[in-house]
PDB file of C-alpha atoms in Angstrom:
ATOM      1  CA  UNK A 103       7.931   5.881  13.379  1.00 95.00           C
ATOM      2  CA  UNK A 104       5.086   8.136  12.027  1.00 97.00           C
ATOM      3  CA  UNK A 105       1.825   6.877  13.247  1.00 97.00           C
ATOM      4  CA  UNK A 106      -1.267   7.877  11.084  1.00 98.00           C
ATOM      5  CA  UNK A 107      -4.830   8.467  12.407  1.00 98.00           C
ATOM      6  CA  UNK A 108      -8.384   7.977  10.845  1.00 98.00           C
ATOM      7  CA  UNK A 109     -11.104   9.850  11.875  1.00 95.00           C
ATOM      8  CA  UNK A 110     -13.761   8.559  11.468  1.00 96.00           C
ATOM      9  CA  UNK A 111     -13.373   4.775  11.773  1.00 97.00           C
ATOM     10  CA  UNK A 112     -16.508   4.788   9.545  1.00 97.00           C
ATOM     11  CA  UNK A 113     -18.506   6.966   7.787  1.00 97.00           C
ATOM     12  CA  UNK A 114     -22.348   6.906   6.465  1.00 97.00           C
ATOM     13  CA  UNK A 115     -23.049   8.809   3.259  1.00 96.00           C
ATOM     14  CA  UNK A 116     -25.886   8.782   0.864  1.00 95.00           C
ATOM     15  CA  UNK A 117     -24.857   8.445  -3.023  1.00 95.00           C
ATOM     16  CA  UNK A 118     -24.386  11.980  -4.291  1.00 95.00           C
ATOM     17  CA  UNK A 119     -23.485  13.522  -1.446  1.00 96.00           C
ATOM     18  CA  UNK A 120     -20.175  14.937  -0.402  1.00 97.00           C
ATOM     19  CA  UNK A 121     -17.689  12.725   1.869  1.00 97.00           C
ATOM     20  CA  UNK A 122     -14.623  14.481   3.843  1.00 98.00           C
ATOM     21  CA  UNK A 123     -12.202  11.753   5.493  1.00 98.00           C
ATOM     22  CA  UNK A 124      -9.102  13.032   7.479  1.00 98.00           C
ATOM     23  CA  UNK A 125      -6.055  11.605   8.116  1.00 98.00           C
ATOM     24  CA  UNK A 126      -3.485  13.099  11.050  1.00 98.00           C
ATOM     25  CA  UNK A 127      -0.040  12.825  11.198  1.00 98.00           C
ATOM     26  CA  UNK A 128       1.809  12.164  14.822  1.00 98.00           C
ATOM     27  CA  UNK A 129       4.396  14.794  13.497  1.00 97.00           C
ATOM     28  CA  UNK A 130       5.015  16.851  10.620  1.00 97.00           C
ATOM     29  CA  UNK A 131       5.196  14.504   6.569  1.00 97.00           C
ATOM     30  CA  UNK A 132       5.099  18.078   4.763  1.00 96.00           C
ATOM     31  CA  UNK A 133       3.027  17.049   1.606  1.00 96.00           C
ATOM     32  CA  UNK A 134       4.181  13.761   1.352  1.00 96.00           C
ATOM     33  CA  UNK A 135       0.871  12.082   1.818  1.00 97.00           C
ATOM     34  CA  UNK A 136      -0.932   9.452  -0.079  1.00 97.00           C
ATOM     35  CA  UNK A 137      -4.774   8.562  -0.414  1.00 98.00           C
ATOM     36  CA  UNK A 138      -5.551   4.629  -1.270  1.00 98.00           C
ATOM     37  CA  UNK A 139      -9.252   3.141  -1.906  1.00 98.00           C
ATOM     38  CA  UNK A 140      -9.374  -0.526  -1.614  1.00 98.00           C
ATOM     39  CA  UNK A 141     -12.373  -2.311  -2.149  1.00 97.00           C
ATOM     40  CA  UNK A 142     -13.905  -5.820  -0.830  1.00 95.00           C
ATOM     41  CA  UNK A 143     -11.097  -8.433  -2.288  1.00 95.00           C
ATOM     42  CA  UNK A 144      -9.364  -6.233  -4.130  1.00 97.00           C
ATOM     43  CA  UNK A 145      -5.711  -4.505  -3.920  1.00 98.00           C
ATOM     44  CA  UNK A 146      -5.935  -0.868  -3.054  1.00 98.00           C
ATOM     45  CA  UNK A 147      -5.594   1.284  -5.645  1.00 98.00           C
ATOM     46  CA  UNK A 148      -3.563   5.060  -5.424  1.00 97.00           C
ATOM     47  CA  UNK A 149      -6.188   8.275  -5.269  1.00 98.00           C
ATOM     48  CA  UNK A 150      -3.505  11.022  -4.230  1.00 97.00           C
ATOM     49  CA  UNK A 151      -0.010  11.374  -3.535  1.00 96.00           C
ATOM     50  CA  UNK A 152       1.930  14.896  -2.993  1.00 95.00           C
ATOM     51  CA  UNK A 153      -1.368  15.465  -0.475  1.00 97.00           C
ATOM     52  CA  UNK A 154      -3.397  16.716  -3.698  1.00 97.00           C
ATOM     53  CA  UNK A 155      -2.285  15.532  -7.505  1.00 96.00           C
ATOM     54  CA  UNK A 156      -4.129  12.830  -8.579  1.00 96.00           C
ATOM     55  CA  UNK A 157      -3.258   9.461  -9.739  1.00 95.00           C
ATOM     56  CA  UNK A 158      -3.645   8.639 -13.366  1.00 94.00           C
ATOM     57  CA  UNK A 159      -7.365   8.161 -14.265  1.00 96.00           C
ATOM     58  CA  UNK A 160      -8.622   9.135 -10.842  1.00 97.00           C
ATOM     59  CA  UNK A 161     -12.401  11.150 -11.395  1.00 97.00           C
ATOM     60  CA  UNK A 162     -11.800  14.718 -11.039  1.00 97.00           C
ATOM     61  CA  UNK A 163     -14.555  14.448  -7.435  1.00 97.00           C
ATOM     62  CA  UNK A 164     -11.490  13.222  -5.485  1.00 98.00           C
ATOM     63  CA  UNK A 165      -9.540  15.638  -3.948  1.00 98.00           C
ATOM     64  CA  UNK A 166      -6.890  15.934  -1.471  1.00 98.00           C
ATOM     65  CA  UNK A 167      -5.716  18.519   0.600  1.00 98.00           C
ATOM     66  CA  UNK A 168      -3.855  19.946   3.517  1.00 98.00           C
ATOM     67  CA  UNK A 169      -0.088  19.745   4.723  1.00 97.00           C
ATOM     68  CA  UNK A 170       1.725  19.099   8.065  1.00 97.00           C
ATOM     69  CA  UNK A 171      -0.251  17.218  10.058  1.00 98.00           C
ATOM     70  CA  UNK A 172      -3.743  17.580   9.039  1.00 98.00           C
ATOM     71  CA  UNK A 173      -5.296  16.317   5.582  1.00 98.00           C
ATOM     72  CA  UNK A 174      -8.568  15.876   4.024  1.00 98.00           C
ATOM     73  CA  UNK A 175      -9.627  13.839   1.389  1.00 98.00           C
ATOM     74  CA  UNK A 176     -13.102  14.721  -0.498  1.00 98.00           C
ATOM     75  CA  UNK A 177     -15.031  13.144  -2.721  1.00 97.00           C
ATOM     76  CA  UNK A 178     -17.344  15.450  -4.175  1.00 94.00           C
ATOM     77  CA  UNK A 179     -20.524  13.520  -5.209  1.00 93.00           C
ATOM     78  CA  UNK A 180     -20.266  10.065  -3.738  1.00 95.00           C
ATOM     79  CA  UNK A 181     -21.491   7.250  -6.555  1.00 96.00           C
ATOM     80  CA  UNK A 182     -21.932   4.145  -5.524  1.00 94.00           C
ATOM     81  CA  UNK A 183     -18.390   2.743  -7.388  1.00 95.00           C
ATOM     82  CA  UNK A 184     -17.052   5.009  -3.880  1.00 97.00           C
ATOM     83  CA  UNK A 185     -17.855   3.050  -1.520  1.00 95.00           C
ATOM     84  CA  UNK A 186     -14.668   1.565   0.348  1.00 97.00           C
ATOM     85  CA  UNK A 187     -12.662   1.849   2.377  1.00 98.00           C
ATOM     86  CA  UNK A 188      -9.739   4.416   2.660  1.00 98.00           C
ATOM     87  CA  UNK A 189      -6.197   4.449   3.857  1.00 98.00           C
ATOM     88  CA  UNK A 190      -3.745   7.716   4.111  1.00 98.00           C
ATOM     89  CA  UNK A 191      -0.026   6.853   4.003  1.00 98.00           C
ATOM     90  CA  UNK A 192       2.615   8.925   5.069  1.00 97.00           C
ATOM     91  CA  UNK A 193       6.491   8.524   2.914  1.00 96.00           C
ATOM     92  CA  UNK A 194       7.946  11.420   4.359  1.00 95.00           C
ATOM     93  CA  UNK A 195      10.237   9.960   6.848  1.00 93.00           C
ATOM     94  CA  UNK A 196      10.710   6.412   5.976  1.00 90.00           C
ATOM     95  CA  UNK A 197      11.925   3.284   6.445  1.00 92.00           C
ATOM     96  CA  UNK A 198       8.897   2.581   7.276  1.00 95.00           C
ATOM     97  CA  UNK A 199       6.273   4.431   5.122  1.00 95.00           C
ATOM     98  CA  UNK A 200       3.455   4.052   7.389  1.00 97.00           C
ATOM     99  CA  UNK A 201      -0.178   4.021   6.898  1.00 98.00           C
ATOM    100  CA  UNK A 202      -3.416   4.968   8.549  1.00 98.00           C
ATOM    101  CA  UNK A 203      -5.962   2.287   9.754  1.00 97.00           C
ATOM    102  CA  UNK A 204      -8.231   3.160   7.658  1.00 98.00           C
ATOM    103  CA  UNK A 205     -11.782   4.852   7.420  1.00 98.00           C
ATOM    104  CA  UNK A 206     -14.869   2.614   5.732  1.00 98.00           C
ATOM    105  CA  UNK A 207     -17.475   4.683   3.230  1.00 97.00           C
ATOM    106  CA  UNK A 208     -20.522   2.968   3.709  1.00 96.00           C
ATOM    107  CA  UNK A 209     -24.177   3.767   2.166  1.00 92.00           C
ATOM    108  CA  UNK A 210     -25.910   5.532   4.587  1.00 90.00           C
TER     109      UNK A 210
ATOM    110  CA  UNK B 292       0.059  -1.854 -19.061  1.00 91.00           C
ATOM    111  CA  UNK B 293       1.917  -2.659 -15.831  1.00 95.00           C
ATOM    112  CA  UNK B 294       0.920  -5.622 -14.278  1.00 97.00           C
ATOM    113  CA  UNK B 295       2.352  -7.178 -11.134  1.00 98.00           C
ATOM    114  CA  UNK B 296       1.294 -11.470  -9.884  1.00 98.00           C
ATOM    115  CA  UNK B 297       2.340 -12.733  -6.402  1.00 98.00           C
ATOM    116  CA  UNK B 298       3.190 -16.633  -6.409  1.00 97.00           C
ATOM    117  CA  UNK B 299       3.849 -18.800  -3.436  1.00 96.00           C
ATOM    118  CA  UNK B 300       2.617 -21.071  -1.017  1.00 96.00           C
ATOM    119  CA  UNK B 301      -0.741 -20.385   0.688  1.00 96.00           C
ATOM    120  CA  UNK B 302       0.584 -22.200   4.085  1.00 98.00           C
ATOM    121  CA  UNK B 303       3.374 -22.094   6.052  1.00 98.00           C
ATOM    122  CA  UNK B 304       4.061 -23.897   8.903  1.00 98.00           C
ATOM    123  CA  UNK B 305       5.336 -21.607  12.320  1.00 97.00           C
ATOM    124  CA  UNK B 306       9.213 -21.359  12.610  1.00 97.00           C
ATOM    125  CA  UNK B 307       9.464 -21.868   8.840  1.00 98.00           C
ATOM    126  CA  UNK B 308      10.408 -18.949   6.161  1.00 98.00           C
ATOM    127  CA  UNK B 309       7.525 -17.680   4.032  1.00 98.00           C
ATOM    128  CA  UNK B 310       8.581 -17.490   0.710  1.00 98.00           C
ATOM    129  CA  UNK B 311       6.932 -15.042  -2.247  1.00 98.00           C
ATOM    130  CA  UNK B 312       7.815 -14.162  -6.135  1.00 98.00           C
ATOM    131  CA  UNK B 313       6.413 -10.877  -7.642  1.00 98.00           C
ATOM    132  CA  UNK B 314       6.424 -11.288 -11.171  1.00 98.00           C
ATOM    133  CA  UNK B 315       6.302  -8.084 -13.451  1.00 97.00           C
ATOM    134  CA  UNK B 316       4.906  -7.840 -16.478  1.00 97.00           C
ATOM    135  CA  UNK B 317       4.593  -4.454 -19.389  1.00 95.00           C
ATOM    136  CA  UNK B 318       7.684  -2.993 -17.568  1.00 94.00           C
ATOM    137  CA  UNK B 319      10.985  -4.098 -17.216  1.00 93.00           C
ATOM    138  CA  UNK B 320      12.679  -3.836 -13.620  1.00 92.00           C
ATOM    139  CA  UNK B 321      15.993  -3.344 -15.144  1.00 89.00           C
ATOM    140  CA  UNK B 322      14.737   0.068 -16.780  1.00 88.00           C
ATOM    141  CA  UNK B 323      14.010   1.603 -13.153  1.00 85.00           C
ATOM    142  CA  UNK B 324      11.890   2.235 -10.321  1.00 90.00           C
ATOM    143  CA  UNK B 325      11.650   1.093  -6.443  1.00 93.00           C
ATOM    144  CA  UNK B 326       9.606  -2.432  -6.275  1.00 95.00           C
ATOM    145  CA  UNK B 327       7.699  -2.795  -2.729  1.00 96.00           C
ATOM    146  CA  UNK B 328       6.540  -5.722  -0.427  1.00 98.00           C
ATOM    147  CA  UNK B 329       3.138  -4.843   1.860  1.00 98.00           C
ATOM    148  CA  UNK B 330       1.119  -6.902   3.873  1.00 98.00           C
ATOM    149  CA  UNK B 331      -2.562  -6.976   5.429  1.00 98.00           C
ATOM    150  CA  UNK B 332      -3.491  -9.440   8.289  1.00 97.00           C
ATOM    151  CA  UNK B 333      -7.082 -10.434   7.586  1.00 96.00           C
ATOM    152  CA  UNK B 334      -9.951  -7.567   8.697  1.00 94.00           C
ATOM    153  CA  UNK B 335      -6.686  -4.674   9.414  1.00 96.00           C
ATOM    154  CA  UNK B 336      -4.580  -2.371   7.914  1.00 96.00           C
ATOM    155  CA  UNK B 337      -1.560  -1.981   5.147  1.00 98.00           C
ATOM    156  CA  UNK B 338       2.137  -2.572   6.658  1.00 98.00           C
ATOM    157  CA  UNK B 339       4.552  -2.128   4.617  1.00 97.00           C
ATOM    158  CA  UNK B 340       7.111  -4.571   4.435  1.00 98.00           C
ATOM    159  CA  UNK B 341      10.217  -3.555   2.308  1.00 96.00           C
ATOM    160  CA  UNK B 342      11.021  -2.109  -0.924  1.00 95.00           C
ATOM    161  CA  UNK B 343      13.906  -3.069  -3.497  1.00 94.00           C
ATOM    162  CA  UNK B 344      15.870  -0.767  -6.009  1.00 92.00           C
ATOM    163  CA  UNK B 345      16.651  -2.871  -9.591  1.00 86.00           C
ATOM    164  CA  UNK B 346      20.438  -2.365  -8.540  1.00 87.00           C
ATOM    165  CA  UNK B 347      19.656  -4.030  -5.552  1.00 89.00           C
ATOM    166  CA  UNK B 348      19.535  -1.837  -3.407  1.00 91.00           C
ATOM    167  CA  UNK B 349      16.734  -2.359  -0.193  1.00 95.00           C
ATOM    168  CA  UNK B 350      14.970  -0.799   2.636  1.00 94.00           C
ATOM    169  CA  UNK B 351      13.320  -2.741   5.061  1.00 96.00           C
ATOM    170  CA  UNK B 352      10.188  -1.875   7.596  1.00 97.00           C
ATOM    171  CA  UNK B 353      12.578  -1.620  11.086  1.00 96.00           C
ATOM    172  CA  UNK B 354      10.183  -3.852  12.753  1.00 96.00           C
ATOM    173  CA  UNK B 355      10.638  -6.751  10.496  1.00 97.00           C
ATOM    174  CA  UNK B 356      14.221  -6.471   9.145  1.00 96.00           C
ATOM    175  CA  UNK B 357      16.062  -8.912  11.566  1.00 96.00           C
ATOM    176  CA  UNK B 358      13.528 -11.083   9.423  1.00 97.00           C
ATOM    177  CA  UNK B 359      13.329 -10.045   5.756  1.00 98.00           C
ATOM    178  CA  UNK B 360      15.018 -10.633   2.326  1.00 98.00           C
ATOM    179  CA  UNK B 361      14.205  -8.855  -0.371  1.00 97.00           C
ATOM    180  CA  UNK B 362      16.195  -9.873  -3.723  1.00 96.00           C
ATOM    181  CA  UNK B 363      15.938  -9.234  -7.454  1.00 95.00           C
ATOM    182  CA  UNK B 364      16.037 -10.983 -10.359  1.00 94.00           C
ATOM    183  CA  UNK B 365      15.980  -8.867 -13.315  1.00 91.00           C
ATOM    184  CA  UNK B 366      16.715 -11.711 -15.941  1.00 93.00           C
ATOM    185  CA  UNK B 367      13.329 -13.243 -14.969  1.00 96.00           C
ATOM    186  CA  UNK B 368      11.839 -10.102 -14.330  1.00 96.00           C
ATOM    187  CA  UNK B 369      10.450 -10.651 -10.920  1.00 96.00           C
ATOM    188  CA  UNK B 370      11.665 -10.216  -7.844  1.00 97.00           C
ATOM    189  CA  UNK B 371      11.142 -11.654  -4.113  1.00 98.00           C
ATOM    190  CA  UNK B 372      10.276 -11.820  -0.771  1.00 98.00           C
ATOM    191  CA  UNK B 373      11.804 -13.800   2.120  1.00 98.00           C
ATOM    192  CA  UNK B 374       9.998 -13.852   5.951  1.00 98.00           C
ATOM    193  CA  UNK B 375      12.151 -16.480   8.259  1.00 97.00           C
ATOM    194  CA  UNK B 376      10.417 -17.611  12.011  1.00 97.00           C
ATOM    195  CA  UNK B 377       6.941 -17.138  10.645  1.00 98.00           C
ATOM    196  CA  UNK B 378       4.156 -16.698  13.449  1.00 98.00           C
ATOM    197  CA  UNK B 379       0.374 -17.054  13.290  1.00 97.00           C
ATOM    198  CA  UNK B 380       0.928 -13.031  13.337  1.00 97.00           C
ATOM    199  CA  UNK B 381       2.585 -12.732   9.658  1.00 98.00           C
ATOM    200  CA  UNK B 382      -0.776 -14.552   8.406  1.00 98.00           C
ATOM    201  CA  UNK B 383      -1.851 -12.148   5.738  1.00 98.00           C
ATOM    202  CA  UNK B 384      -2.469 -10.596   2.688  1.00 98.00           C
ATOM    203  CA  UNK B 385       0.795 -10.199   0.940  1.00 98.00           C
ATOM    204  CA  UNK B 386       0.688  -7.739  -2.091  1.00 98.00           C
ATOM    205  CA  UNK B 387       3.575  -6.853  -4.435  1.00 98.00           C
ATOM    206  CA  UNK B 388       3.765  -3.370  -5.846  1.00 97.00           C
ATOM    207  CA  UNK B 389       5.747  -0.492  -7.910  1.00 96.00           C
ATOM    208  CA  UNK B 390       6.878   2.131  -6.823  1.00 94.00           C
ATOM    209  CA  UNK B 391       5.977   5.552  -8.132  1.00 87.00           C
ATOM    210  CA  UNK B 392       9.066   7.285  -8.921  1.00 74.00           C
ATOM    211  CA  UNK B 393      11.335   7.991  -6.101  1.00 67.00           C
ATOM    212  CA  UNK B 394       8.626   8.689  -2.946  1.00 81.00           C
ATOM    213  CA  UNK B 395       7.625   5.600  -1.012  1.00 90.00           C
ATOM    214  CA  UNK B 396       4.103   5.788  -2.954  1.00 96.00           C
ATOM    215  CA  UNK B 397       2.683   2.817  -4.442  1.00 96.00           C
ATOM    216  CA  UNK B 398       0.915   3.272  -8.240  1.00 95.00           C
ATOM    217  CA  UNK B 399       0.937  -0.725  -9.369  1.00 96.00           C
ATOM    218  CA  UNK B 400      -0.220  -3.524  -7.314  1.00 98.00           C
ATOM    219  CA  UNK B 401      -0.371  -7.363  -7.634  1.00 98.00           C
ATOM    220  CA  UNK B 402      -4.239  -8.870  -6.704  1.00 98.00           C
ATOM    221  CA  UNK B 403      -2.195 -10.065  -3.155  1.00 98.00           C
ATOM    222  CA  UNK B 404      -1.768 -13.795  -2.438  1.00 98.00           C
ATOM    223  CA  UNK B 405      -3.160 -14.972   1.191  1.00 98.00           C
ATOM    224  CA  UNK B 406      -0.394 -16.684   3.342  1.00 98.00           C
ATOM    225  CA  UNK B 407      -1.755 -18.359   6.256  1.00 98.00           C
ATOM    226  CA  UNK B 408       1.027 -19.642   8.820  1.00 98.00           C
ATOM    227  CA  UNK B 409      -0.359 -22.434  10.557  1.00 97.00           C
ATOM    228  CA  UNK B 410       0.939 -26.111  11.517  1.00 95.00           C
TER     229      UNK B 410
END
């Protein structure tokens, strides 16, 4: 099983700046990597998949890069509809497509 | 507009088999597409749980497949989830959700349905 890692476990940004979250791989998923953003009570919703096309409707200030092991999300000019939480998910090798444990966007 | 609605009981007692619909509404499962099961324990993370095929066909998370059953019903245009020898461990968040395409990615989700497994 792939294992996904967070870094950081949370991270304080003020509104308008920029926000990178990262997301590491315990081997190699190529570019099969999805972003999610899931807010307070709600289901999470798709950013990214293929490491860096974005979902339909997603604001052009996400972005996702990297391949391998090591990606990046970025949101470009945080607005305060960003702050979440965040989960990569890996369906490279699968059963079971596994998913990081998250990173929290908080106001700083 | 895709939309996806978990039904089921919100408690389950332990040793007992949690049972959950997915119905699917603005698409029709028999057109296509991989339909998914994922949980999320209260304050943690997304596991995925299992996804079905509308032929049928399933894949199951290896850590849970001695105890899943995921099944299809494309008359009613839903399809289901079955967790036998619940523990206070498979209380969670249960969301239902499509498939994008044919990579293990998840573009439509239900609003999830809590499941607490308690006597």
């Amino acid at each position: 099983e792939i294992v996904m890692t967070q870094s950081p476990a949370t991270l304080s940004v003020s509104p308008g700046e920029r926000a990178t979250l990262s997301c590491r791989a315990s081997q190699s998923v190529s570019s099969n990597l999805a972003w999610y953003q899931q807010k307070p009570g709600q289901a999470p919703r798709l950013l990214i998949y293929g490491a860096s096309t974005r979902a339909t409707g997603i604001p052009a200030r996400f972005s996702g890069s990297g391949s391998g092991t090591e990606f990046t999300l970025t949101i470009s000019s945080l607005q305060s509809e960003d702050f979440a939480v965040y989960y990569c998910q890996q369906y490279n090798n699968w059963p079971p497509a596994t998913f990081g444990q998250g990173t929290k966007l908080e106001i700083k | 507009q895709v939309q996806l609605q978990e039904s089921g009981p919100g408690l389950v007692k332990p040793s007992e088999t949690l049972s959950l619909t997915c119905a699917v509404s603005g698409y029709s499962i028999s057109s296509g597409y991989y339909w998914g099961w994922i949980r999320q324990p209260p304050g943690k993370g997304l596991e995925w749980i299992g996804s079905i095929y509308h032929s049928g066909s399933t894949y199951y998370n290896p850590s849970l497949k001695s105890r899943v059953t995921i099944s299809v019903d494309t008359s009613k245009n839903q399809f289901s989830l079955k967790l036998s020898s619940v523990t206070a461990a498979d209380t969670a968040v249960y969301y239902c959700a499509r498939v994008l395409d044919t990579a293990m990615v998840f573009d439509y989700w239900g609003q999830g349905t809590l499941v607490t497994v308690s006597s």
